[in-house]
Short mmCIF file of C-alpha atoms in Angstrom, two decimals:
data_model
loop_
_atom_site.label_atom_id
_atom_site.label_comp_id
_atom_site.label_asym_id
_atom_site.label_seq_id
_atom_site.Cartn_x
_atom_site.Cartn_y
_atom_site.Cartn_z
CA UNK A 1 3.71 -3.90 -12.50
CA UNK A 2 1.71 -1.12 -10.69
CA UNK A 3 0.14 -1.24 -7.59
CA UNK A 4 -2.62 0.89 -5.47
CA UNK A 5 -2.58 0.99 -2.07
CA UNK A 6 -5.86 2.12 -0.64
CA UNK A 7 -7.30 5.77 0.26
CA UNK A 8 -8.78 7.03 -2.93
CA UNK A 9 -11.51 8.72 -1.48
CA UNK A 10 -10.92 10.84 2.14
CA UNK A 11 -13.66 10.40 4.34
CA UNK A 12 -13.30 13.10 6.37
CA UNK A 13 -15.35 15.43 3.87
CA UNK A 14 -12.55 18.25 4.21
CA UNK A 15 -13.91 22.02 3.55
CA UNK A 16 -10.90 22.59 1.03
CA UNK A 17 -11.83 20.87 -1.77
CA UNK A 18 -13.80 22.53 -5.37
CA UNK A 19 -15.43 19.61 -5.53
CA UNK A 20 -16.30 16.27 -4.61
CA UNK A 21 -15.19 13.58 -7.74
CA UNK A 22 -17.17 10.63 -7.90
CA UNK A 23 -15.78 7.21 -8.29
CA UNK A 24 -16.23 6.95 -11.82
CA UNK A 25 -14.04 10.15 -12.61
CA UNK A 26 -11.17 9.20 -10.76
CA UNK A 27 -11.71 5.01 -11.77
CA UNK A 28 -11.68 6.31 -15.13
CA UNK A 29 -8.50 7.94 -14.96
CA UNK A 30 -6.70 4.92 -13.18
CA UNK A 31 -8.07 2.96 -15.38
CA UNK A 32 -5.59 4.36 -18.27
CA UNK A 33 -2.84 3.03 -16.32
CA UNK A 34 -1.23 -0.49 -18.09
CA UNK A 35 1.69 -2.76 -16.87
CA UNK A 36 2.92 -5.76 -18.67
CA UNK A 37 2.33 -7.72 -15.41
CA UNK A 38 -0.96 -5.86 -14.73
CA UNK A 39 -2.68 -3.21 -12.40
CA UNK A 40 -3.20 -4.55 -8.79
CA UNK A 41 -4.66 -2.47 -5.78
CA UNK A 42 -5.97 -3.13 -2.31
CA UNK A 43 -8.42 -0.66 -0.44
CA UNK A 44 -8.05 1.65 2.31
CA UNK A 45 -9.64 2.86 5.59
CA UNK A 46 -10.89 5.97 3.57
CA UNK A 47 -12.43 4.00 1.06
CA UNK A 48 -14.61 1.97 3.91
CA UNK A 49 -15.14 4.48 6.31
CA UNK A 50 -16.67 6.64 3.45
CA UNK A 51 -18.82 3.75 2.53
CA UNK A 52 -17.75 4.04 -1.22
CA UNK A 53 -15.85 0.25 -1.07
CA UNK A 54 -18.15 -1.74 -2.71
CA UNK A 55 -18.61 0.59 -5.87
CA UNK A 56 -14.71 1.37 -5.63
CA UNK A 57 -14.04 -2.24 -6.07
CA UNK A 58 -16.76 -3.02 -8.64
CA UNK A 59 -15.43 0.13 -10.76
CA UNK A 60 -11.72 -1.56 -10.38
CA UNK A 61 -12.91 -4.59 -11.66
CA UNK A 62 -14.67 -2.97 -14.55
CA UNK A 63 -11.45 -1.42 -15.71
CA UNK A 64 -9.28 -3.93 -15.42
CA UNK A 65 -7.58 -3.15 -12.04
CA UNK A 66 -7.54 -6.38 -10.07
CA UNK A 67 -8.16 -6.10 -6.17
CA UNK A 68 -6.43 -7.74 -3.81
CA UNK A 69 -8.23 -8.79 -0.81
CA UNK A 70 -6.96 -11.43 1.49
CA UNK A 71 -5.92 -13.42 -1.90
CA UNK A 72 -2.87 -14.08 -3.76
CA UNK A 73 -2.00 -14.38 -7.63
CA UNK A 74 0.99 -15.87 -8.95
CA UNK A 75 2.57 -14.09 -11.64
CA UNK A 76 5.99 -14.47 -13.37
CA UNK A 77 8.87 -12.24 -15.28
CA UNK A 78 11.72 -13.33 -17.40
CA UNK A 79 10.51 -17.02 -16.28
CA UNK A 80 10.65 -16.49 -12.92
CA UNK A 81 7.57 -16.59 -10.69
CA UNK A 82 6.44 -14.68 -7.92
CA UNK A 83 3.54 -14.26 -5.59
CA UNK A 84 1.82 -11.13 -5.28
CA UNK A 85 -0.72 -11.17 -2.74
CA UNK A 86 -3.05 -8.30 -0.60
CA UNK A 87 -4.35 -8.16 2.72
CA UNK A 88 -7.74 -6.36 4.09
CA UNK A 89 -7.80 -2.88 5.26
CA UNK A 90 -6.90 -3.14 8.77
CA UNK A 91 -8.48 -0.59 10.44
CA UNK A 92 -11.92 -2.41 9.51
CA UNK A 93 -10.71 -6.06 10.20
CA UNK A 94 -12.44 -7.64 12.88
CA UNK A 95 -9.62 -10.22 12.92
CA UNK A 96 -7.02 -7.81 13.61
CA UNK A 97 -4.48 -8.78 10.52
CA UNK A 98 -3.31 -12.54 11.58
CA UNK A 99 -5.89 -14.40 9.74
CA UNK A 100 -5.57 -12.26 7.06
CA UNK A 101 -2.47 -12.81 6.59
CA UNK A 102 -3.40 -16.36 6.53
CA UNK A 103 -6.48 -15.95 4.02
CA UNK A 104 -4.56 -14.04 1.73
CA UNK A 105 -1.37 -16.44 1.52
CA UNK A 106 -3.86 -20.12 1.85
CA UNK A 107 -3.12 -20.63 -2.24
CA UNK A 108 0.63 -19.29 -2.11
CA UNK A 109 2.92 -22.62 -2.47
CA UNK A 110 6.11 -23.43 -2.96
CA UNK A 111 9.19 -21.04 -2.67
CA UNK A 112 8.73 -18.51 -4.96
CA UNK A 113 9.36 -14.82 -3.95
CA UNK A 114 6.30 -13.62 -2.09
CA UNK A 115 5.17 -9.45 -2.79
CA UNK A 116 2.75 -8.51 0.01
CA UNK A 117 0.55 -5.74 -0.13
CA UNK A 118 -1.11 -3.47 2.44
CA UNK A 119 -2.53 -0.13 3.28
CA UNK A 120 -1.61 -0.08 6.69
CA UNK A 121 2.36 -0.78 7.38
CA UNK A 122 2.35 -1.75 10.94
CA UNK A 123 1.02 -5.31 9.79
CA UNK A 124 5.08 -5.55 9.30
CA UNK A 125 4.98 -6.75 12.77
CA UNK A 126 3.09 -10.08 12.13
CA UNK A 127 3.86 -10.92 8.27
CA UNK A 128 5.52 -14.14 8.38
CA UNK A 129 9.41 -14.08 6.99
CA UNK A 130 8.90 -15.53 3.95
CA UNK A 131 7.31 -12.38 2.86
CA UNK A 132 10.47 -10.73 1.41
CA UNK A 133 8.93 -7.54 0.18
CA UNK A 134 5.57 -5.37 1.69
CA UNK A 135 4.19 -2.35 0.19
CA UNK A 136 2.35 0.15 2.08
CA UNK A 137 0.94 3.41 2.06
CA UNK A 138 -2.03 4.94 4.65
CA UNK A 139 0.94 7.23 6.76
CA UNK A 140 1.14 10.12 3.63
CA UNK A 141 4.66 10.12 5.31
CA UNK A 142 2.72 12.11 8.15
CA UNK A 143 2.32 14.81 5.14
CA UNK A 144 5.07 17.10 7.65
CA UNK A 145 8.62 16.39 8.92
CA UNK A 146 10.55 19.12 10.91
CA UNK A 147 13.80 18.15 11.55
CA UNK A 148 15.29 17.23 15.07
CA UNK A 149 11.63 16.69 15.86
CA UNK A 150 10.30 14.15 13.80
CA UNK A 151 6.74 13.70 12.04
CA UNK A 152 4.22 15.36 14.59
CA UNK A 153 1.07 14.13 12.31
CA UNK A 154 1.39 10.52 12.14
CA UNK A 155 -1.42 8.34 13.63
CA UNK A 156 -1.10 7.65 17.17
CA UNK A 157 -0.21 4.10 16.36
CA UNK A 158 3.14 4.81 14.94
CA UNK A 159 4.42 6.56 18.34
CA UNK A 160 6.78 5.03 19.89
CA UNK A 161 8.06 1.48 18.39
CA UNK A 162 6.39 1.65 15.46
CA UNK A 163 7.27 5.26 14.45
CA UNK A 164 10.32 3.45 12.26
CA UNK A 165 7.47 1.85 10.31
CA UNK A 166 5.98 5.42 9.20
CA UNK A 167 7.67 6.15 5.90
CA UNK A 168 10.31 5.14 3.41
CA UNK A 169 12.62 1.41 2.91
CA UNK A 170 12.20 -0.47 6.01
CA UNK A 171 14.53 -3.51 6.88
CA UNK A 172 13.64 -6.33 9.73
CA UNK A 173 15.09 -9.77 10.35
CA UNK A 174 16.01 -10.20 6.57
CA UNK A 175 12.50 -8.77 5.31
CA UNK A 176 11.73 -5.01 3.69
CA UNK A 177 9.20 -2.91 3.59
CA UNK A 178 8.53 0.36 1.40
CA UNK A 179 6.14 2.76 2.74
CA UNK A 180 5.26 5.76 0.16
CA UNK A 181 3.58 8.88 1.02
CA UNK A 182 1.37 8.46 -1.22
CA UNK A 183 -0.38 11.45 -3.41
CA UNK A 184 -3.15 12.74 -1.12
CA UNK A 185 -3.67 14.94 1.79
CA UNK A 186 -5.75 14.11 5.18
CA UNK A 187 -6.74 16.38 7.51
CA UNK A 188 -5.10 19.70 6.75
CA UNK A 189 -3.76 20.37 3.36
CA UNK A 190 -0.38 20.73 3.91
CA UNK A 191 3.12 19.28 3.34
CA UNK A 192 6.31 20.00 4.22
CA UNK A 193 9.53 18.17 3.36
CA UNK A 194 7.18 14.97 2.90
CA UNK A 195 6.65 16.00 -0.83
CA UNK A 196 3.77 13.58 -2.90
CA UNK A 197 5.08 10.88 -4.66
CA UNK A 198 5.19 7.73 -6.92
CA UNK A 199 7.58 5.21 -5.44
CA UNK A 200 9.60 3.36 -8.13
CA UNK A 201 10.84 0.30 -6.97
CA UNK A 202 13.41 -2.16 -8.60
CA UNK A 203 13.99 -5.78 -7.38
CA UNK A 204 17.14 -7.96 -8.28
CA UNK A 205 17.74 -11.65 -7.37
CA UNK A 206 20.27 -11.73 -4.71
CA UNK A 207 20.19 -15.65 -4.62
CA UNK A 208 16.99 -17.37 -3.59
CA UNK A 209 15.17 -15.25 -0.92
CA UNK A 210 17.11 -11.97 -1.32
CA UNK A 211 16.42 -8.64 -3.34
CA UNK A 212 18.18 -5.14 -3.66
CA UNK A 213 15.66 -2.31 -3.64
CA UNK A 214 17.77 1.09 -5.04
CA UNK A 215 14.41 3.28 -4.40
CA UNK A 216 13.70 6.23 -6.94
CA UNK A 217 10.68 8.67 -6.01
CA UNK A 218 8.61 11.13 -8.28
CA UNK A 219 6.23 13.41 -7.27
#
């Protein structure tokens, strides 16, 4: 399975840039991309701000990537079943993650493993536990980590308790989270020791609610 986790477009209009693609280039591309259990994605704060969501998700659609907005799908491997659902951008929800959280798990029953995912990680705080895995981008891993100092250009909102919730394999209170930095740049276009990267992630039964996640990353 592959998933896309918001921010294909930056709205900031940065100056460093040859040129501006538009949606259908880039759509186009993703739209090569195949998975025997399919191509999911939610969108990002970029992706509203800039106003391109609307044709973002109607070019998804056309190719065959399906969005996930506060909605669930279940899916299954080997014959077991799982949920995957996604959740609204959170940075333009007026109901501040909760109730969609609730929207996008209303058709999940049962007890089957439950995949959530998100562009924004610090709606870890609120997912409910039987959410055993969340995937989440929207950090770029603050795109620079010095060492003995930390990530100086993460968003405000991950100072202070949530800075553990900026980047990499999260555990809390028998849930995980896996936050990638992504393959973008905002702001300035640098990185340093927070390289781009696709996240590879392997799950293994560990009984009924449990998984192993041995995390491999390619840039």
């Amino acid at each position: 399975m592959i998933v896309l986790l918001g921010d294909y477009v930056n709205a900031l209009r940065p100056r460093f840039v040859s040129r501006p693609v538009p949606v259908r280039e880039w759509v186009a591309a993703l739209g090569e991309l195949s998975a025997p259990l399919g191509v999911h994605a939610v969108l990002g704060n970029h992706d509203w701000i800039s106003g391109e969501a609307s044709a973002i998700r109607r070019a998804f659609e056309k190719a065959g990537i399906d969005v996930l907005e506060n909605r669930a799908v279940r899916l299954s491997h080997r014959n077991t079943p799982f949920w995957l659902a996604g959740v609204a951008d959170q940075m333009v929800s007026p109901t501040n993650g909760i109730r969609d959280i609730e929207a996008a798990l209303d058709a999940v029953t049962g007890d089957d493993p439950l995949i959530l995912l998100t562009h924004e990680p610090d709606i870890f705080r609120v997912t409910p536990k039987r959410v055993a895995l969340t995937l989440a981008g929207h950090t770029h891993g603050g795109q620079v980590y010095i060492p003995f100092v930390g990530r100086p250009g993460l968003p405000a909102q991950y100072s202070g308790k949530n800075a553990d919730l900026a980047y990499g394999h999260i555990k809390q209170g028998g849930r995980h989270m896996v936050v990638s930095s992504g393959l973008g740049l905002s702001g300035l276009p640098v990185r340093f020791l927070v390289p781009p990267e696709i996240v590879m992630v392997t799950l293994r039964g560990l009984g009924t609610f449990g998984f192993n996640l041995p995390l491999t990353s390619e840039a």
